CSV table of C-alpha atoms in Angstrom, one decimal:
chain,number,residue,atom,x,y,z
A,1,MET,CA,-75.5,87.2,-14.9
A,2,MET,CA,-75.1,83.4,-14.7
A,3,ASN,CA,-73.5,81.8,-17.6
A,4,LEU,CA,-75.8,78.9,-18.3
A,5,ARG,CA,-75.0,75.8,-20.5
A,6,LYS,CA,-78.2,74.7,-22.0
A,7,SER,CA,-79.1,71.2,-22.8
A,8,CYS,CA,-78.3,70.0,-26.3
A,9,LEU,CA,-79.8,66.6,-26.8
A,10,PRO,CA,-83.0,66.4,-28.8
A,11,PRO,CA,-86.2,64.9,-27.2
A,12,GLY,CA,-85.9,61.1,-26.9
A,13,TRP,CA,-82.7,60.8,-25.0
A,14,TYR,CA,-84.5,61.4,-21.9
A,15,PRO,CA,-87.8,62.6,-20.4
A,16,GLN,CA,-88.2,66.4,-20.8
A,17,ASN,CA,-90.7,67.0,-17.9
A,18,THR,CA,-90.8,66.4,-14.2
A,19,SER,CA,-93.6,64.0,-14.0
A,20,LYS,CA,-92.2,61.5,-16.7
A,21,ILE,CA,-88.6,61.5,-15.0
A,22,ASP,CA,-90.0,60.7,-11.6
A,23,ASP,CA,-92.2,58.0,-13.0
A,24,PHE,CA,-89.1,56.6,-14.4
A,25,LEU,CA,-86.8,56.9,-11.4
A,26,ASN,CA,-89.1,56.6,-8.3
A,27,SER,CA,-88.7,52.9,-8.3
A,28,TYR,CA,-85.0,53.1,-8.1
A,29,LYS,CA,-85.0,54.7,-4.5
A,30,TYR,CA,-85.7,51.3,-3.3
A,31,LEU,CA,-82.6,49.3,-4.6
A,32,ASP,CA,-82.0,47.7,-1.4
A,33,LYS,CA,-85.1,45.5,-1.7
A,34,LYS,CA,-85.3,42.3,-3.7
A,35,THR,CA,-86.8,44.1,-6.7
A,36,THR,CA,-84.1,46.2,-8.3
A,37,GLY,CA,-86.2,48.1,-10.7
A,38,SER,CA,-84.3,46.7,-13.5
A,39,LYS,CA,-85.9,45.0,-16.6
A,40,GLU,CA,-85.9,41.1,-16.5
A,41,SER,CA,-83.2,41.1,-19.3
A,42,ALA,CA,-80.6,42.9,-17.0
A,43,ILE,CA,-78.2,40.8,-14.9
A,44,ALA,CA,-78.4,42.5,-11.7
A,45,ARG,CA,-76.8,42.1,-8.5
A,46,PRO,CA,-78.7,43.7,-5.8
A,47,GLU,CA,-76.8,42.1,-3.0
A,48,ILE,CA,-73.8,44.5,-3.8
A,49,LEU,CA,-76.2,47.4,-3.3
A,50,LYS,CA,-76.3,46.8,0.4
A,51,THR,CA,-72.7,47.6,0.6
A,52,SER,CA,-72.4,50.8,2.6
A,53,GLY,CA,-70.1,53.6,1.6
A,54,ILE,CA,-70.8,53.6,-2.3
A,55,PHE,CA,-68.6,56.6,-3.2
A,56,ALA,CA,-68.2,56.1,-7.0
A,57,ALA,CA,-70.0,54.4,-9.9
A,58,VAL,CA,-69.9,54.1,-13.6
A,59,ALA,CA,-73.1,54.4,-15.7
A,60,PRO,CA,-73.9,54.0,-19.4
A,61,HIS,CA,-74.9,56.7,-21.6
A,62,ALA,CA,-77.3,55.6,-24.3
A,63,GLY,CA,-81.0,57.2,-24.5
A,64,TRP,CA,-83.2,56.2,-21.3
A,65,TYR,CA,-85.1,53.8,-23.4
A,66,TYR,CA,-82.3,51.3,-23.9
A,67,SER,CA,-79.9,52.0,-21.0
A,68,GLY,CA,-81.8,54.2,-18.4
A,69,ASN,CA,-82.6,51.4,-16.1
A,70,ILE,CA,-78.9,50.3,-16.1
A,71,ALA,CA,-77.7,53.9,-15.5
A,72,ALA,CA,-80.4,54.6,-12.8
A,73,GLN,CA,-79.2,51.8,-10.8
A,74,ALA,CA,-75.5,53.4,-10.7
A,75,VAL,CA,-76.8,56.8,-9.9
A,76,ALA,CA,-79.1,55.4,-7.1
A,77,ALA,CA,-76.5,53.3,-5.5
A,78,LEU,CA,-74.5,56.5,-5.2
A,79,ALA,CA,-77.4,58.2,-3.4
A,80,GLY,CA,-76.9,56.2,-0.3
A,81,LEU,CA,-74.2,58.9,0.4
A,82,SER,CA,-76.5,61.8,-0.8
A,83,ASP,CA,-76.7,63.3,2.7
A,84,GLN,CA,-72.9,63.2,2.7
A,85,CYS,CA,-72.5,65.1,-0.6
A,86,ASP,CA,-71.5,68.5,-1.5
A,87,THR,CA,-70.6,67.9,-5.2
A,88,VAL,CA,-71.0,65.3,-7.9
A,89,ALA,CA,-68.4,65.0,-10.8
A,90,VAL,CA,-69.5,63.4,-13.8
A,91,ILE,CA,-66.8,62.1,-16.1
A,92,GLY,CA,-67.7,61.5,-19.7
A,93,GLY,CA,-65.7,60.4,-22.7
A,94,HIS,CA,-65.8,60.0,-26.2
A,95,LEU,CA,-62.3,61.0,-26.6
A,96,PRO,CA,-59.2,59.5,-27.9
A,97,GLY,CA,-55.9,58.9,-26.2
A,98,ASN,CA,-54.1,62.2,-27.7
A,99,ALA,CA,-57.3,64.3,-26.5
A,100,PRO,CA,-57.1,66.9,-23.7
A,101,CYS,CA,-59.1,66.8,-20.5
A,102,LEU,CA,-62.4,68.7,-21.4
A,103,ILE,CA,-63.8,70.9,-18.6
A,104,MET,CA,-67.3,72.7,-18.8
A,105,MET,CA,-66.6,76.1,-17.7
A,106,GLU,CA,-70.2,77.5,-17.3
A,107,ASP,CA,-71.7,78.6,-14.1
A,108,ALA,CA,-74.3,76.0,-14.4
A,109,VAL,CA,-76.2,73.5,-17.0
A,110,SER,CA,-80.0,73.1,-17.4
A,111,THR,CA,-81.9,69.9,-16.9
A,112,PRO,CA,-85.7,69.6,-17.0
A,113,LEU,CA,-85.6,69.5,-13.1
A,114,GLY,CA,-84.0,72.8,-12.8
A,115,ASN,CA,-80.3,74.0,-13.1
A,116,LEU,CA,-77.2,72.2,-11.7
A,117,GLU,CA,-74.8,74.6,-10.5
A,118,THR,CA,-70.9,74.3,-11.0
A,119,ASP,CA,-68.6,73.9,-8.0
A,120,ASP,CA,-66.3,76.6,-9.2
A,121,GLU,CA,-64.0,76.6,-6.2
A,122,LEU,CA,-63.3,72.6,-6.9
A,123,ARG,CA,-63.2,73.2,-10.6
A,124,LYS,CA,-60.2,75.9,-10.4
A,125,LYS,CA,-58.1,73.9,-7.9
A,126,PHE,CA,-58.6,70.7,-9.8
A,127,ILE,CA,-57.5,72.4,-13.1
A,128,VAL,CA,-54.3,73.7,-11.4
A,129,GLY,CA,-53.6,70.2,-10.0
A,130,LEU,CA,-54.0,68.6,-13.6
A,131,ARG,CA,-51.0,70.7,-14.5
A,132,ASN,CA,-48.7,68.4,-12.6
A,133,ILE,CA,-49.6,65.3,-14.7
A,134,PRO,CA,-47.1,64.9,-17.5
A,135,GLY,CA,-48.6,64.7,-20.9
A,136,LEU,CA,-52.1,65.8,-20.0
A,137,LYS,CA,-53.6,69.1,-21.5
A,138,THR,CA,-57.0,70.7,-20.5
A,139,THR,CA,-59.4,72.8,-22.3
A,140,GLU,CA,-63.0,74.0,-22.2
A,141,ASP,CA,-65.7,71.7,-23.2
A,142,ARG,CA,-67.6,73.5,-25.8
A,143,TYR,CA,-68.8,70.4,-27.6
A,144,ASN,CA,-72.2,68.7,-27.9
A,145,ASP,CA,-71.9,65.2,-26.4
A,146,ASN,CA,-74.2,62.9,-24.6
A,147,THR,CA,-71.9,61.1,-22.3
A,148,VAL,CA,-72.3,63.6,-19.6
A,149,GLU,CA,-75.8,65.4,-20.3
A,150,VAL,CA,-77.9,62.1,-20.5
A,151,LEU,CA,-77.2,61.4,-16.9
A,152,LEU,CA,-77.7,64.8,-15.3
A,153,PRO,CA,-81.5,64.6,-14.7
A,154,MET,CA,-80.6,61.6,-12.7
A,155,ILE,CA,-78.1,63.5,-10.8
A,156,LYS,CA,-80.5,66.3,-10.2
A,157,TYR,CA,-83.4,64.0,-9.1
A,158,PHE,CA,-81.2,62.0,-6.6
A,159,PHE,CA,-78.9,64.9,-5.4
A,160,PRO,CA,-81.2,68.1,-5.8
A,161,HIS,CA,-78.8,70.1,-3.5
A,162,ALA,CA,-75.6,69.0,-4.8
A,163,ARG,CA,-73.3,71.0,-7.2
A,164,LEU,CA,-71.7,69.5,-10.5
A,165,LEU,CA,-68.3,69.1,-11.9
A,166,TRP,CA,-68.7,68.3,-15.7
A,167,LEU,CA,-65.6,66.5,-17.0
A,168,ARG,CA,-64.6,64.3,-19.9
A,169,PHE,CA,-61.4,62.4,-19.9
A,170,PRO,CA,-59.1,60.8,-22.8
A,171,ALA,CA,-58.6,57.1,-23.3
A,172,ASP,CA,-55.1,57.3,-21.9
A,173,MET,CA,-53.5,56.3,-18.5
A,174,VAL,CA,-53.2,60.2,-17.7
A,175,SER,CA,-56.7,59.8,-16.9
A,176,PHE,CA,-56.2,57.4,-14.1
A,177,GLU,CA,-53.7,60.1,-12.6
A,178,ALA,CA,-56.4,62.7,-13.2
A,179,GLY,CA,-58.8,60.8,-11.2
A,180,LYS,CA,-56.5,60.5,-8.4
A,181,THR,CA,-55.9,64.2,-8.6
A,182,LEU,CA,-59.5,65.0,-8.4
A,183,ALA,CA,-59.7,62.9,-5.1
A,184,LYS,CA,-56.8,64.9,-3.7
A,185,THR,CA,-58.2,68.2,-4.9
A,186,ALA,CA,-61.6,67.2,-3.1
A,187,VAL,CA,-59.7,66.2,0.3
A,188,SER,CA,-57.7,69.6,0.1
A,189,LEU,CA,-61.0,71.6,0.0
A,190,ASP,CA,-62.8,69.3,2.6
A,191,ARG,CA,-65.3,68.5,-0.1
A,192,LYS,CA,-67.6,65.6,0.3
A,193,LEU,CA,-67.4,64.5,-3.4
A,194,LEU,CA,-68.8,61.6,-5.4
A,195,VAL,CA,-67.9,60.5,-8.7
A,196,LEU,CA,-70.0,59.0,-11.8
A,197,GLY,CA,-68.1,57.8,-14.9
A,198,SER,CA,-69.9,57.2,-18.1
A,199,THR,CA,-69.4,54.7,-20.8
A,200,ASP,CA,-71.1,52.4,-23.0
A,201,LEU,CA,-69.6,48.9,-23.8
A,202,THR,CA,-69.2,46.8,-26.9
A,203,HIS,CA,-70.6,48.6,-30.1
A,204,TYR,CA,-71.3,45.8,-32.3
A,205,GLY,CA,-72.8,45.4,-35.7
A,206,SER,CA,-72.7,47.0,-39.2
A,207,ASN,CA,-73.7,50.5,-37.6
A,208,TYR,CA,-70.2,50.4,-35.8
A,209,GLY,CA,-68.2,48.6,-38.2
A,210,PHE,CA,-67.4,45.8,-35.8
A,211,SER,CA,-68.9,42.5,-36.3
A,212,PRO,CA,-66.3,39.7,-36.0
A,213,LYS,CA,-69.0,36.9,-35.1
A,214,GLY,CA,-71.5,37.9,-37.9
A,215,ILE,CA,-75.1,38.3,-36.6
A,216,GLY,CA,-77.7,37.0,-34.6
A,217,LYS,CA,-77.4,34.8,-31.3
A,218,GLU,CA,-73.8,34.0,-31.7
A,219,ALA,CA,-72.8,37.5,-32.0
A,220,LEU,CA,-75.1,38.5,-29.2
A,221,ASP,CA,-73.6,35.8,-26.8
A,222,TRP,CA,-70.2,36.4,-27.9
A,223,VAL,CA,-70.5,40.2,-26.9
A,224,LYS,CA,-72.3,39.4,-23.5
A,225,ASN,CA,-70.3,36.4,-22.4
A,226,ILE,CA,-66.8,37.1,-23.8
A,227,ASN,CA,-66.0,40.8,-25.1
A,228,ASP,CA,-67.9,42.7,-22.7
A,229,LYS,CA,-67.1,40.2,-20.0
A,230,ARG,CA,-63.1,40.7,-20.5
A,231,PHE,CA,-63.8,44.4,-20.0
A,232,ILE,CA,-65.7,43.9,-16.8
A,233,ASP,CA,-63.2,41.5,-15.4
A,234,ALA,CA,-60.6,44.0,-15.9
A,235,VAL,CA,-62.5,46.7,-14.0
A,236,GLU,CA,-63.4,44.2,-11.3
A,237,ALA,CA,-59.7,43.2,-10.9
A,238,GLY,CA,-58.7,46.9,-10.5
A,239,ASP,CA,-56.4,46.8,-13.5
A,240,PRO,CA,-56.4,50.0,-15.3
A,241,LYS,CA,-53.9,49.2,-17.9
A,242,THR,CA,-56.0,46.1,-18.8
A,243,VAL,CA,-59.1,48.2,-18.9
A,244,LEU,CA,-57.3,50.4,-21.3
A,245,GLU,CA,-55.9,47.6,-23.5
A,246,ARG,CA,-59.2,45.8,-24.1
A,247,ALA,CA,-61.3,49.1,-24.8
A,248,ASP,CA,-58.6,49.8,-27.5
A,249,LYS,CA,-58.1,46.5,-29.1
A,250,GLU,CA,-61.4,44.7,-28.5
A,251,CYS,CA,-63.7,47.7,-28.8
A,252,SER,CA,-65.4,47.1,-25.5
A,253,SER,CA,-65.5,50.7,-24.3
A,254,CYS,CA,-66.3,53.8,-26.1
A,255,SER,CA,-65.1,56.1,-23.3
A,256,ALA,CA,-62.6,54.0,-21.4
A,257,GLY,CA,-60.9,57.4,-20.1
A,258,ALA,CA,-64.0,57.8,-17.9
A,259,VAL,CA,-63.6,54.6,-16.3
A,260,LEU,CA,-60.0,55.1,-15.5
A,261,GLY,CA,-60.7,58.4,-13.9
A,262,VAL,CA,-63.1,56.6,-11.7
A,263,MET,CA,-60.7,53.9,-11.1
A,264,GLY,CA,-57.9,56.5,-10.0
A,265,PHE,CA,-60.3,58.3,-7.9
A,266,ALA,CA,-61.3,55.2,-6.1
A,267,GLU,CA,-57.8,54.0,-5.5
A,268,GLU,CA,-56.9,57.5,-3.8
A,269,VAL,CA,-60.0,57.6,-1.9
A,270,ARG,CA,-59.5,54.2,-0.4
A,271,LEU,CA,-55.9,55.2,0.3
A,272,ASN,CA,-56.8,58.1,2.0
A,273,LYS,CA,-59.7,56.3,4.1
A,274,LYS,CA,-57.5,53.2,5.1
A,275,SER,CA,-54.1,54.3,5.0
A,276,GLY,CA,-53.2,51.9,2.2
A,277,ALA,CA,-54.6,48.9,3.7
A,278,ASN,CA,-57.0,48.2,0.7
A,279,ALA,CA,-56.0,51.0,-1.6
A,280,ASN,CA,-57.0,49.5,-5.1
A,281,SER,CA,-59.1,50.6,-7.9
A,282,ALA,CA,-61.3,47.6,-8.1
A,283,GLY,CA,-65.0,48.1,-8.9
A,284,LYS,CA,-68.1,45.8,-8.9
A,285,LEU,CA,-70.6,45.2,-11.6
A,286,ILE,CA,-74.2,45.6,-10.4
A,287,SER,CA,-76.1,45.4,-13.5
A,288,TYR,CA,-75.5,44.4,-17.2
A,289,SER,CA,-77.7,44.2,-20.4
A,290,THR,CA,-77.7,45.3,-24.0
A,291,SER,CA,-79.9,47.2,-26.4
A,292,ALA,CA,-80.8,43.8,-28.1
A,293,ASP,CA,-82.1,42.7,-24.8
A,294,VAL,CA,-84.5,45.7,-24.9
A,295,SER,CA,-85.7,45.2,-28.4
A,296,MET,CA,-86.3,41.5,-27.8
A,297,GLU,CA,-88.2,42.5,-24.8
A,298,ASN,CA,-90.7,44.4,-27.4
A,299,GLY,CA,-91.0,41.3,-29.4
A,300,GLU,CA,-88.3,42.1,-32.2
A,301,ASP,CA,-85.7,39.7,-33.5
A,302,ILE,CA,-82.0,40.1,-32.3
A,303,PRO,CA,-80.9,43.3,-34.2
A,304,ASN,CA,-77.9,43.3,-36.4
A,305,SER,CA,-76.4,46.4,-34.5
A,306,PHE,CA,-76.4,46.7,-30.7
A,307,VAL,CA,-74.7,48.1,-27.7
A,308,GLY,CA,-73.6,46.6,-24.2
A,309,TYR,CA,-74.4,48.4,-20.8
A,310,GLY,CA,-72.9,47.9,-17.3
A,311,ALA,CA,-73.4,49.9,-14.2
A,312,PHE,CA,-70.3,49.6,-11.7
A,313,VAL,CA,-69.7,50.7,-8.1
A,314,TRP,CA,-66.8,51.4,-5.9
A,315,SER,CA,-67.1,51.5,-2.1
A,316,TYR,CA,-65.2,52.2,0.9
């Protein structure tokens, strides 16, 4: 009998039936056109989506009402290689630096579009590989958490025949090494693997105990143009140590371990593809917005608390 992990997020995080999911995601199949499908408030860079060979991405993980359009751009960008994909690894977070790497051990996980089956062979060999990383422990992910689940209906929609690897990485440089190990493991099994990381950016305001610039327009401008931008710049520079440092000291990422895992994976993939010629971990921002922008689109004032969202991609 299949050991099935059931979805745990309550209604409201994402649509719960096929037609509503299709209505939401259908336009993102055409991201190479001038219209990106993103809301006007999002800073979108559709020209990057014309790059061939996008093999990794990072997406936000709030409810689809707030960040679904940003997340869909990241997942749809990956889908350019859907015909060359056996498995999608989703790396979540919400883990401090001293936490173990969490791995879903069930045979499959449910989504409104059907079950996503686990790539058990890849999972087993990856776990063995992680034992060679000093300071990194692993354990089963038994916890309810949004960072992976909220993206799974998008994975099932764009990759209906792919298998899944559900992971969560700690905010520590060991996650960069774990990403490299994931890439090496996929190569050893001749597995066509794409990777999606999961993080939100600055959590600002009284709801999160972080409001160094007060409230209103000054606060929103600071988050968008300084605090989130500094984290984004570190990702685009391919600087994992600065990514971790800014997430820690500047509260600009709630799941830095997921980003580090993708960066490590990307560096190893590029090393394997190009024999070191361009083996780096730099990604590209394709879209950015905040929950405040969504609220203001609906006629509300700038909220006292809000969150930043970015979509990044990595290509060969």
